[in-house]
Amino acid sequence: MADTAVKVSGGKTTKTTTRLMITKMVLENFKSYAGPQTIGPFHKRFSSVVGPNGSGKSNVIDALLFVFGKKAKQLRLNKVSELIHKSAAFPTLEYAAVEVHFQLIIDDEQDDDAFEVVPGSEFVVSRTAFKNNTSKYAVDSRTSNFTDVGLLLRSHGIDLDNNRFLILQGEVEQIAMMEPKGKTLPGDSKAKGEDGLLEYLEDIIGSNKYVEQIEVWSAELDTLNEKRIEKVNRMK
């Protein structure tokens, strides 16, 4: 999400646009990753995680989902403790942890690779899973909870409510196969069935919050138009 920051240079004050980026991730004992493993640094615009089947690419996305509050079943598991790495070399690990490192940056419009870090904007969100199927959150190594982590991430535009910041495997085809517009349920002009592409896009850009009020105003406009036509006909 873009935000505004004030920058003072040469006695002049200017407003610049900032945005949040992930600099790196640190996975420790998480699924296929034994011990601490650093993934990154990431590019400010585009990064690609590549590798053969079974190399752990999907687990990188799972690590993000874990930090962003997803439950075990949403990570294709039955319980949180199954996130802890287990192998012949590491059979009794006690926990799995993921750190996601963030910072606010100001893009250099003249250079696709360059940017300036907003001073003091770096922060780290982490989540740790334990063998007793509990987990805990932390922000900059201070114990936190999902509510506070959610407020922090939402304040920077991360859409935890609808997960539009992560398109998972298989969802691209699902989106492409959507109907252009959602349909109402049979026998009910107001009850909506499955959303279409229009509703999906409205949800992403946030305009869906105006739909209900638009419908109210449209009905009011229709009523006023009917009154206008009646008065025009009487005048004629």
mmCIF file of C-alpha atoms in Angstrom:
data_model
loop_
_atom_site.group_PDB
_atom_site.id
_atom_site.type_symbol
_atom_site.label_atom_id
_atom_site.label_comp_id
_atom_site.label_asym_id
_atom_site.label_seq_id
_atom_site.Cartn_x
_atom_site.Cartn_y
_atom_site.Cartn_z
ATOM 1 C CA MET A 1 0.000 0.000 0.000
ATOM 2 C CA ALA A 2 1.271 3.478 -0.865
ATOM 3 C CA ASP A 3 1.528 6.029 1.908
ATOM 4 C CA THR A 4 2.808 9.568 2.227
ATOM 5 C CA ALA A 5 5.972 10.680 3.979
ATOM 6 C CA VAL A 6 7.509 14.119 4.453
ATOM 7 C CA LYS A 7 11.075 14.554 3.239
ATOM 8 C CA VAL A 8 13.253 17.572 4.015
ATOM 9 C CA SER A 9 16.134 18.242 1.632
ATOM 10 C CA GLY A 10 18.097 21.456 1.108
ATOM 11 C CA GLY A 11 15.650 23.389 3.236
ATOM 12 C CA LYS A 12 12.693 22.247 1.101
ATOM 13 C CA THR A 13 9.892 20.040 2.380
ATOM 14 C CA THR A 14 8.338 17.625 -0.108
ATOM 15 C CA LYS A 15 5.809 14.818 0.128
ATOM 16 C CA THR A 16 6.889 11.450 -1.205
ATOM 17 C CA THR A 17 5.071 8.160 -1.717
ATOM 18 C CA THR A 18 6.208 5.222 0.402
ATOM 19 C CA ARG A 19 5.285 1.573 0.261
ATOM 20 C CA LEU A 20 5.903 -1.567 2.267
ATOM 21 C CA MET A 21 8.204 -4.308 1.011
ATOM 22 C CA ILE A 22 9.439 -7.632 2.381
ATOM 23 C CA THR A 23 13.227 -7.690 2.573
ATOM 24 C CA LYS A 24 13.716 -11.316 3.608
ATOM 25 C CA MET A 25 12.268 -14.281 5.477
ATOM 26 C CA VAL A 26 13.920 -16.483 8.069
ATOM 27 C CA LEU A 27 12.505 -20.003 8.439
ATOM 28 C CA GLU A 28 13.649 -22.172 11.328
ATOM 29 C CA ASN A 29 12.595 -25.839 11.525
ATOM 30 C CA PHE A 30 9.593 -25.011 9.344
ATOM 31 C CA LYS A 31 8.277 -27.994 7.351
ATOM 32 C CA SER A 32 11.080 -29.039 4.965
ATOM 33 C CA TYR A 33 13.568 -26.476 6.342
ATOM 34 C CA ALA A 34 15.771 -27.775 9.170
ATOM 35 C CA GLY A 35 17.549 -25.171 11.271
ATOM 36 C CA PRO A 36 17.503 -21.443 10.432
ATOM 37 C CA GLN A 37 17.327 -20.748 6.698
ATOM 38 C CA THR A 38 17.279 -17.226 5.226
ATOM 39 C CA ILE A 39 15.277 -16.630 2.055
ATOM 40 C CA GLY A 40 16.142 -13.361 0.372
ATOM 41 C CA PRO A 41 17.001 -10.579 0.047
ATOM 42 C CA PHE A 42 13.981 -9.860 -2.142
ATOM 43 C CA HIS A 43 13.821 -7.356 -4.965
ATOM 44 C CA LYS A 44 11.684 -4.266 -4.429
ATOM 45 C CA ARG A 45 9.365 -5.155 -7.329
ATOM 46 C CA PHE A 46 9.661 -8.808 -8.315
ATOM 47 C CA SER A 47 11.229 -11.947 -6.868
ATOM 48 C CA SER A 48 10.925 -15.523 -8.057
ATOM 49 C CA VAL A 49 11.446 -18.686 -6.027
ATOM 50 C CA VAL A 50 12.452 -21.515 -8.361
ATOM 51 C CA GLY A 51 13.498 -25.112 -7.917
ATOM 52 C CA PRO A 52 12.623 -28.720 -8.758
ATOM 53 C CA ASN A 53 9.558 -30.515 -7.423
ATOM 54 C CA GLY A 54 9.841 -31.200 -3.712
ATOM 55 C CA SER A 55 12.481 -28.532 -3.096
ATOM 56 C CA GLY A 56 10.231 -26.504 -0.758
ATOM 57 C CA LYS A 57 8.883 -23.707 -2.993
ATOM 58 C CA SER A 58 5.321 -24.105 -1.714
ATOM 59 C CA ASN A 59 6.596 -24.064 1.856
ATOM 60 C CA VAL A 60 7.838 -20.500 1.352
ATOM 61 C CA ILE A 61 4.263 -19.407 0.635
ATOM 62 C CA ASP A 62 3.033 -21.541 3.544
ATOM 63 C CA ALA A 63 5.486 -19.707 5.792
ATOM 64 C CA LEU A 64 3.955 -16.373 4.761
ATOM 65 C CA LEU A 65 0.446 -17.699 5.350
ATOM 66 C CA PHE A 66 1.530 -18.976 8.768
ATOM 67 C CA VAL A 67 2.791 -15.542 9.842
ATOM 68 C CA PHE A 68 -0.343 -13.926 8.423
ATOM 69 C CA GLY A 69 -2.503 -16.019 10.758
ATOM 70 C CA LYS A 70 -3.659 -18.996 8.730
ATOM 71 C CA LYS A 71 -4.688 -22.174 10.520
ATOM 72 C CA ALA A 72 -3.055 -25.576 10.036
ATOM 73 C CA LYS A 73 -5.789 -26.910 7.715
ATOM 74 C CA GLN A 74 -5.278 -23.932 5.406
ATOM 75 C CA LEU A 75 -1.647 -25.047 5.182
ATOM 76 C CA ARG A 76 -2.677 -28.589 4.192
ATOM 77 C CA LEU A 77 -2.068 -29.958 7.700
ATOM 78 C CA ASN A 78 -4.220 -31.217 10.569
ATOM 79 C CA LYS A 79 -2.519 -29.428 13.451
ATOM 80 C CA VAL A 80 0.053 -26.719 14.114
ATOM 81 C CA SER A 81 2.690 -29.095 15.487
ATOM 82 C CA GLU A 82 2.952 -30.738 12.056
ATOM 83 C CA LEU A 83 4.685 -27.578 10.832
ATOM 84 C CA ILE A 84 7.757 -28.567 12.867
ATOM 85 C CA HIS A 85 10.445 -30.187 10.727
ATOM 86 C CA LYS A 86 10.950 -33.880 11.378
ATOM 87 C CA SER A 87 13.512 -36.089 9.682
ATOM 88 C CA ALA A 88 16.001 -38.810 10.511
ATOM 89 C CA ALA A 89 18.628 -36.168 11.249
ATOM 90 C CA PHE A 90 16.247 -33.981 13.304
ATOM 91 C CA PRO A 91 13.607 -36.236 14.924
ATOM 92 C CA THR A 92 12.813 -34.251 18.114
ATOM 93 C CA LEU A 93 12.736 -30.543 17.298
ATOM 94 C CA GLU A 94 10.590 -28.545 19.722
ATOM 95 C CA TYR A 95 9.353 -25.669 17.562
ATOM 96 C CA ALA A 96 9.094 -24.102 14.125
ATOM 97 C CA ALA A 97 9.430 -20.353 13.592
ATOM 98 C CA VAL A 98 9.060 -17.906 10.731
ATOM 99 C CA GLU A 99 10.224 -14.297 10.629
ATOM 100 C CA VAL A 100 9.115 -11.855 7.922
ATOM 101 C CA HIS A 101 11.234 -8.697 7.688
ATOM 102 C CA PHE A 102 9.520 -5.538 6.423
ATOM 103 C CA GLN A 103 10.551 -1.984 5.648
ATOM 104 C CA LEU A 104 9.035 1.124 4.116
ATOM 105 C CA ILE A 105 10.757 2.386 0.990
ATOM 106 C CA ILE A 106 10.663 5.330 -1.401
ATOM 107 C CA ASP A 107 11.114 4.211 -4.994
ATOM 108 C CA ASP A 108 13.726 5.811 -7.219
ATOM 109 C CA GLU A 109 11.701 6.483 -10.355
ATOM 110 C CA GLN A 110 14.882 6.794 -12.422
ATOM 111 C CA ASP A 111 16.230 3.363 -11.483
ATOM 112 C CA ASP A 112 14.139 0.173 -11.359
ATOM 113 C CA ASP A 113 16.445 -1.362 -8.763
ATOM 114 C CA ALA A 114 17.130 1.631 -6.507
ATOM 115 C CA PHE A 115 15.138 2.830 -3.516
ATOM 116 C CA GLU A 116 15.554 4.705 -0.262
ATOM 117 C CA VAL A 117 14.615 3.121 3.059
ATOM 118 C CA VAL A 118 12.445 5.294 5.315
ATOM 119 C CA PRO A 119 14.543 5.721 8.493
ATOM 120 C CA GLY A 120 13.241 3.695 11.424
ATOM 121 C CA SER A 121 10.575 1.926 9.365
ATOM 122 C CA GLU A 122 11.988 -1.601 9.604
ATOM 123 C CA PHE A 123 10.042 -4.158 11.628
ATOM 124 C CA VAL A 124 9.880 -7.944 11.959
ATOM 125 C CA VAL A 125 6.741 -10.031 12.432
ATOM 126 C CA SER A 126 7.255 -13.615 13.575
ATOM 127 C CA ARG A 127 5.199 -16.607 14.613
ATOM 128 C CA THR A 128 6.360 -19.731 16.410
ATOM 129 C CA ALA A 129 4.595 -23.114 16.514
ATOM 130 C CA PHE A 130 5.172 -25.562 19.382
ATOM 131 C CA LYS A 131 4.769 -29.308 19.834
ATOM 132 C CA ASN A 132 1.705 -28.825 22.072
ATOM 133 C CA ASN A 133 -0.149 -27.317 19.064
ATOM 134 C CA THR A 134 0.025 -23.748 20.343
ATOM 135 C CA SER A 135 1.686 -20.790 18.668
ATOM 136 C CA LYS A 136 2.741 -17.267 19.574
ATOM 137 C CA TYR A 137 3.330 -14.040 17.671
ATOM 138 C CA ALA A 138 6.018 -11.407 18.122
ATOM 139 C CA VAL A 139 6.777 -7.990 16.657
ATOM 140 C CA ASP A 140 10.439 -7.004 16.813
ATOM 141 C CA SER A 141 11.041 -9.867 19.294
ATOM 142 C CA ARG A 142 8.336 -8.543 21.647
ATOM 143 C CA THR A 143 5.504 -10.979 22.389
ATOM 144 C CA SER A 144 2.313 -9.957 20.640
ATOM 145 C CA ASN A 145 -0.991 -11.479 19.481
ATOM 146 C CA PHE A 146 -2.821 -11.929 16.206
ATOM 147 C CA THR A 147 -5.126 -8.964 16.844
ATOM 148 C CA ASP A 148 -2.248 -6.511 17.233
ATOM 149 C CA VAL A 149 -0.278 -8.084 14.371
ATOM 150 C CA GLY A 150 -3.386 -7.818 12.197
ATOM 151 C CA LEU A 151 -3.825 -4.136 13.030
ATOM 152 C CA LEU A 152 -0.171 -3.465 12.211
ATOM 153 C CA LEU A 153 -0.280 -5.248 8.856
ATOM 154 C CA ARG A 154 -3.648 -3.763 7.881
ATOM 155 C CA SER A 155 -2.292 -0.293 8.628
ATOM 156 C CA HIS A 156 0.252 -0.924 5.867
ATOM 157 C CA GLY A 157 -2.382 -2.156 3.407
ATOM 158 C CA ILE A 158 -1.961 -5.931 3.748
ATOM 159 C CA ASP A 159 -5.425 -7.328 3.066
ATOM 160 C CA LEU A 160 -5.712 -10.014 5.739
ATOM 161 C CA ASP A 161 -9.503 -10.023 5.441
ATOM 162 C CA ASN A 162 -9.687 -11.178 1.827
ATOM 163 C CA ASN A 163 -6.166 -12.516 1.145
ATOM 164 C CA ARG A 164 -5.896 -10.616 -2.129
ATOM 165 C CA PHE A 165 -2.160 -10.150 -1.514
ATOM 166 C CA LEU A 166 -1.481 -13.847 -2.157
ATOM 167 C CA ILE A 167 -2.879 -15.801 -5.110
ATOM 168 C CA LEU A 168 -2.307 -19.464 -4.337
ATOM 169 C CA GLN A 169 -1.678 -22.382 -6.658
ATOM 170 C CA GLY A 170 -4.855 -23.304 -8.514
ATOM 171 C CA GLU A 171 -6.588 -19.986 -7.829
ATOM 172 C CA VAL A 172 -5.454 -18.392 -11.106
ATOM 173 C CA GLU A 173 -7.479 -20.884 -13.128
ATOM 174 C CA GLN A 174 -10.402 -20.513 -10.730
ATOM 175 C CA ILE A 175 -10.387 -16.725 -11.221
ATOM 176 C CA ALA A 176 -10.096 -17.064 -14.998
ATOM 177 C CA MET A 177 -13.149 -19.363 -15.081
ATOM 178 C CA MET A 178 -15.377 -16.959 -13.129
ATOM 179 C CA GLU A 179 -18.627 -15.725 -14.644
ATOM 180 C CA PRO A 180 -18.434 -12.049 -15.708
ATOM 181 C CA LYS A 181 -20.993 -11.127 -13.050
ATOM 182 C CA GLY A 182 -22.405 -12.936 -10.038
ATOM 183 C CA LYS A 183 -25.897 -14.368 -10.234
ATOM 184 C CA THR A 184 -28.766 -14.077 -7.760
ATOM 185 C CA LEU A 185 -30.237 -17.199 -6.222
ATOM 186 C CA PRO A 186 -33.395 -18.585 -7.886
ATOM 187 C CA GLY A 187 -36.617 -17.075 -6.520
ATOM 188 C CA ASP A 188 -34.853 -14.254 -4.660
ATOM 189 C CA SER A 189 -33.880 -11.040 -6.399
ATOM 190 C CA LYS A 190 -31.709 -9.933 -3.468
ATOM 191 C CA ALA A 191 -29.991 -13.131 -2.307
ATOM 192 C CA LYS A 192 -26.679 -13.443 -4.133
ATOM 193 C CA GLY A 193 -25.118 -16.705 -5.182
ATOM 194 C CA GLU A 194 -21.462 -17.197 -6.127
ATOM 195 C CA ASP A 195 -19.530 -14.021 -6.915
ATOM 196 C CA GLY A 196 -18.430 -13.297 -10.472
ATOM 197 C CA LEU A 197 -15.318 -11.554 -11.787
ATOM 198 C CA LEU A 198 -16.974 -8.135 -11.358
ATOM 199 C CA GLU A 199 -17.589 -8.722 -7.653
ATOM 200 C CA TYR A 200 -14.080 -10.156 -7.248
ATOM 201 C CA LEU A 201 -12.484 -7.044 -8.769
ATOM 202 C CA GLU A 202 -14.755 -4.741 -6.747
ATOM 203 C CA ASP A 203 -13.594 -6.568 -3.619
ATOM 204 C CA ILE A 204 -9.920 -6.095 -4.562
ATOM 205 C CA ILE A 205 -10.178 -2.343 -5.231
ATOM 206 C CA GLY A 206 -12.561 -1.762 -2.318
ATOM 207 C CA SER A 207 -15.485 -0.350 -4.289
ATOM 208 C CA ASN A 208 -17.808 -3.136 -3.079
ATOM 209 C CA LYS A 209 -18.431 -1.171 0.123
ATOM 210 C CA TYR A 210 -20.386 1.345 -1.980
ATOM 211 C CA VAL A 211 -22.603 -1.209 -3.749
ATOM 212 C CA GLU A 212 -25.401 -1.213 -1.178
ATOM 213 C CA GLN A 213 -25.580 2.581 -1.025
ATOM 214 C CA ILE A 214 -25.498 2.809 -4.839
ATOM 215 C CA GLU A 215 -28.488 0.475 -4.993
ATOM 216 C CA VAL A 216 -30.365 2.706 -2.528
ATOM 217 C CA TRP A 217 -29.575 5.837 -4.547
ATOM 218 C CA SER A 218 -30.466 4.083 -7.818
ATOM 219 C CA ALA A 219 -33.884 3.178 -6.450
ATOM 220 C CA GLU A 220 -34.361 6.767 -5.276
ATOM 221 C CA LEU A 221 -33.290 8.037 -8.725
ATOM 222 C CA ASP A 222 -35.816 5.749 -10.433
ATOM 223 C CA THR A 223 -38.581 7.126 -8.181
ATOM 224 C CA LEU A 224 -37.611 10.724 -8.942
ATOM 225 C CA ASN A 225 -37.470 9.984 -12.680
ATOM 226 C CA GLU A 226 -40.997 8.565 -12.546
ATOM 227 C CA LYS A 227 -42.208 11.720 -10.766
ATOM 228 C CA ARG A 228 -40.418 13.893 -13.311
ATOM 229 C CA ILE A 229 -41.998 12.063 -16.269
ATOM 230 C CA GLU A 230 -45.432 12.408 -14.658
ATOM 231 C CA LYS A 231 -44.999 16.169 -14.162
ATOM 232 C CA VAL A 232 -43.635 16.638 -17.708
ATOM 233 C CA ASN A 233 -46.643 14.823 -19.138
ATOM 234 C CA ARG A 234 -49.062 16.923 -17.075
ATOM 235 C CA MET A 235 -47.337 20.116 -18.203
ATOM 236 C CA LYS A 236 -47.602 19.046 -21.866
#
